[in-house]
Short mmCIF file of N, CA and C in Angstrom, two decimals:
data_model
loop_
_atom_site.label_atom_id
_atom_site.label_comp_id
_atom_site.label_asym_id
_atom_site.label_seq_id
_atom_site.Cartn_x
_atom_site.Cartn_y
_atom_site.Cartn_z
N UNK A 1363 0.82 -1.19 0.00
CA UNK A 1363 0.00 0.00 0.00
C UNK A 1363 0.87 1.26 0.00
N UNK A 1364 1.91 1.73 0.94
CA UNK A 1364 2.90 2.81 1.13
C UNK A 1364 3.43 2.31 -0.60
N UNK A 1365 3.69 1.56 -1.04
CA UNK A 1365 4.64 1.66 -2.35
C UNK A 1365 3.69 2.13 -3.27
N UNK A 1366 2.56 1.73 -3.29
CA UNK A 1366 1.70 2.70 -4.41
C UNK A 1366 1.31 3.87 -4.13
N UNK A 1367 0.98 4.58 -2.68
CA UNK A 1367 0.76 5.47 -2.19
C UNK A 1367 2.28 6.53 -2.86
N UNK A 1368 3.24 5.84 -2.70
CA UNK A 1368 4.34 6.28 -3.13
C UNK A 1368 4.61 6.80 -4.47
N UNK A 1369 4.46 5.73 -5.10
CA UNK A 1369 4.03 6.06 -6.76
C UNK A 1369 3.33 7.06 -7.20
N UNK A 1370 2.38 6.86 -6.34
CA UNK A 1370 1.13 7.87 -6.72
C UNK A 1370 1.35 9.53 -6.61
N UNK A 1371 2.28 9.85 -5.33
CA UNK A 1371 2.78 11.14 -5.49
C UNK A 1371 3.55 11.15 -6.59
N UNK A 1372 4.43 10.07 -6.72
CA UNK A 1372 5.28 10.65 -7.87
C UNK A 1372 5.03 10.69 -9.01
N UNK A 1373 3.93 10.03 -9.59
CA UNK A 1373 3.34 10.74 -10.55
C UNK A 1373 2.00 11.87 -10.86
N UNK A 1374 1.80 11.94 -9.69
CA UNK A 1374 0.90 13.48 -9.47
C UNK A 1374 1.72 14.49 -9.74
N UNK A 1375 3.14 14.63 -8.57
CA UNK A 1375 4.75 15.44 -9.22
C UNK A 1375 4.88 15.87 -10.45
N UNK A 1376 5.50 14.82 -10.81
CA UNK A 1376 5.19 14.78 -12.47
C UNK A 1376 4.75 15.61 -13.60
N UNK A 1377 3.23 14.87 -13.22
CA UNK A 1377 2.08 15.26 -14.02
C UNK A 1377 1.62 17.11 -13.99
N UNK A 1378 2.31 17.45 -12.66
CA UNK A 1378 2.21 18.90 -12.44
C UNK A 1378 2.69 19.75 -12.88
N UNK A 1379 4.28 19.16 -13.00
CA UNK A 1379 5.27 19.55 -13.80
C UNK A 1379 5.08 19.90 -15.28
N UNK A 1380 4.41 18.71 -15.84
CA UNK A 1380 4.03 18.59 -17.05
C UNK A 1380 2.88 19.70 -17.67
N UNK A 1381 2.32 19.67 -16.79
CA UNK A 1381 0.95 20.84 -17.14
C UNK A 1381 1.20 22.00 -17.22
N UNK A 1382 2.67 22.34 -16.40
CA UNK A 1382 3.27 23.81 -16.34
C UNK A 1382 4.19 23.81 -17.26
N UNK A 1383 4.72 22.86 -18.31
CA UNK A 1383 5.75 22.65 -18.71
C UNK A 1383 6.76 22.88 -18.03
N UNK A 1384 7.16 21.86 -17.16
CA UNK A 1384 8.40 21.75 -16.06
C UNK A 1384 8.92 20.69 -16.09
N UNK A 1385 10.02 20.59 -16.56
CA UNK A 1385 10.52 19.07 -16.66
C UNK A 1385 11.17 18.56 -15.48
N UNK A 1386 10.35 17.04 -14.29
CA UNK A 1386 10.69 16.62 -12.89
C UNK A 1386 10.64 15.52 -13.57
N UNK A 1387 12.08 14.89 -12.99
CA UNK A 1387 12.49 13.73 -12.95
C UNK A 1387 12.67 12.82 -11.93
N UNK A 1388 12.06 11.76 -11.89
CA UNK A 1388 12.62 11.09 -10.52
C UNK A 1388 13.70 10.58 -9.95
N UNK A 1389 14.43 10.48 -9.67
CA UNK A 1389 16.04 9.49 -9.14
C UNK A 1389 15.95 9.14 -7.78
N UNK A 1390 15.38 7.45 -8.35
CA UNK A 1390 15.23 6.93 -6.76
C UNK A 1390 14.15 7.50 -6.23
N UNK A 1391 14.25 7.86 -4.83
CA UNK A 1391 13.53 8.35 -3.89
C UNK A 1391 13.28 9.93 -3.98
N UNK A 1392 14.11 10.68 -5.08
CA UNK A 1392 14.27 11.84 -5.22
C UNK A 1392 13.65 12.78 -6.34
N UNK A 1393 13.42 13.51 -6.26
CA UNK A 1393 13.27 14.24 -7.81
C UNK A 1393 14.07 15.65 -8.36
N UNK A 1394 14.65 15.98 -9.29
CA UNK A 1394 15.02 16.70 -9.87
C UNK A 1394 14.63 17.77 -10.95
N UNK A 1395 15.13 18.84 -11.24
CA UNK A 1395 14.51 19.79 -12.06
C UNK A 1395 15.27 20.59 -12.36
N UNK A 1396 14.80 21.92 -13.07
CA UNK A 1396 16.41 22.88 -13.23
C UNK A 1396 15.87 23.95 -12.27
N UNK A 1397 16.93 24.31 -12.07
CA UNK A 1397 17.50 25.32 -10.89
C UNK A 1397 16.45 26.64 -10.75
N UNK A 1398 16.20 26.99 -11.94
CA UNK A 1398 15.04 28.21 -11.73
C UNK A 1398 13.74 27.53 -11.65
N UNK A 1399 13.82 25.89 -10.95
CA UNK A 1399 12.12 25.61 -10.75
C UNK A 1399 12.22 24.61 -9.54
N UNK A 1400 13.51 24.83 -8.98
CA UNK A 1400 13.92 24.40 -7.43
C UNK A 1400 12.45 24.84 -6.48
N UNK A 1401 12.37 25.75 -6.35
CA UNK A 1401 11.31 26.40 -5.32
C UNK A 1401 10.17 25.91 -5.54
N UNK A 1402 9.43 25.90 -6.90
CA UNK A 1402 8.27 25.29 -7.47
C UNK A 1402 8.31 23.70 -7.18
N UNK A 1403 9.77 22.94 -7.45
CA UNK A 1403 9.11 21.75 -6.77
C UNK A 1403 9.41 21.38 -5.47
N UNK A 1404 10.47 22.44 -4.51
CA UNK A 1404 10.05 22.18 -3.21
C UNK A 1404 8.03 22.31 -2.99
N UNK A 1405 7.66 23.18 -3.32
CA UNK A 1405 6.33 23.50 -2.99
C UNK A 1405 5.17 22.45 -3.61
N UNK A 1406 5.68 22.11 -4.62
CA UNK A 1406 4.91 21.07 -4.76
C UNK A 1406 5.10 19.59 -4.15
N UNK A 1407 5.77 19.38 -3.63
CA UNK A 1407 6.36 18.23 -3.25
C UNK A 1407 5.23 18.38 -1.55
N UNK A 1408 5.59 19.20 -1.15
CA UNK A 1408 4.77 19.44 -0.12
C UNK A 1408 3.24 19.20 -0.49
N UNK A 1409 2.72 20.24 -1.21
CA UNK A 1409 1.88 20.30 -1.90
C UNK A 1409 1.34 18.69 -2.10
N UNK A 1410 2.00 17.77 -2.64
CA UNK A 1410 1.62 16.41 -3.22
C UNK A 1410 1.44 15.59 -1.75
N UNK A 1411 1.94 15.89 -1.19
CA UNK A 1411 1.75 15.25 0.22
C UNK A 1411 0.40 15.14 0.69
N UNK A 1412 0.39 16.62 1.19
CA UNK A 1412 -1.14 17.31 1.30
C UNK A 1412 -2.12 16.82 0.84
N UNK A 1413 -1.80 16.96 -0.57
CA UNK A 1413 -3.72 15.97 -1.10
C UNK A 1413 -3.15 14.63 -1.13
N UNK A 1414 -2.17 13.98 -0.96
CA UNK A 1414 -2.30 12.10 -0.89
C UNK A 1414 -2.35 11.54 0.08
N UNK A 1415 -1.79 12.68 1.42
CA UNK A 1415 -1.76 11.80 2.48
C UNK A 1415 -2.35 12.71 3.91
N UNK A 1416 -1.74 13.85 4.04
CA UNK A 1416 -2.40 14.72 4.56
C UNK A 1416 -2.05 15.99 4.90
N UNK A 1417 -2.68 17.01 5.09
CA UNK A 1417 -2.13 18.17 5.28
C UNK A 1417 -1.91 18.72 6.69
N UNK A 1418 -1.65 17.70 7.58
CA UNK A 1418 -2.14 18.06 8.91
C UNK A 1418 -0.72 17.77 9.41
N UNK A 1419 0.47 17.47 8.37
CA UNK A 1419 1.78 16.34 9.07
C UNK A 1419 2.94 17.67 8.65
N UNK A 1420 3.67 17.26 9.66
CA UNK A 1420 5.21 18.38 9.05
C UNK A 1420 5.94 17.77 8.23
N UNK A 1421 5.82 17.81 6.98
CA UNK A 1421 6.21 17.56 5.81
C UNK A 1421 7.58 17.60 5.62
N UNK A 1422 8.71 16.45 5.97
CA UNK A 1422 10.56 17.02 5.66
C UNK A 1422 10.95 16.80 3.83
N UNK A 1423 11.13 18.11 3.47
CA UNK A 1423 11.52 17.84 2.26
C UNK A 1423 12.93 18.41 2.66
N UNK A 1424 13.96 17.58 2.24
CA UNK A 1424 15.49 18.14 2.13
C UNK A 1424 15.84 18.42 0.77
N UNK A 1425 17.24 18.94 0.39
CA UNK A 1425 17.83 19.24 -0.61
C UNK A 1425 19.19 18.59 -0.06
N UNK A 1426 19.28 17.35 -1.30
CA UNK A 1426 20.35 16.84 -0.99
C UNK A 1426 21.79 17.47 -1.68
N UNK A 1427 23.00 17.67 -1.07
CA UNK A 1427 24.35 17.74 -1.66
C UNK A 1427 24.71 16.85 -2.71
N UNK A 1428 25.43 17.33 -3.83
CA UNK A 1428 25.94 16.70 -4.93
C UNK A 1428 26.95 16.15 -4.30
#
């Protein structure tokens, strides 16, 4: 159930991306984008949480080091 629940954000992500023309990629557990749309998918990432699982939780999104 958590692994499709899982999925399921990540292609809501995605699909958001896509509608804005934003190109998000997944890697692994992670997702990627270009640099002037960093902020847009911190916020959505949150955002995707919110409507899949809930909006009531403190949401940790990090930014990992290269």
């Amino acid at each position: 159930m958590l692994q499709s629940l899982e999925g399921q954000i990540a292609l809501d992500l995605m699909e958001a991306g896509a509608n804005e023309g934003i190109v998000v990629l997944p890697v692994h557990d992670s997702f990627i984008t270009t640099i002037d749309k960093e902020e847009w998918l911190w916020n959505q990432m949150i955002n995707q949480w919110a409507i899949n699982v809930s909006d009531r939780t403190n949401t940790k999104v990090e930014k990992k080091n290269r």
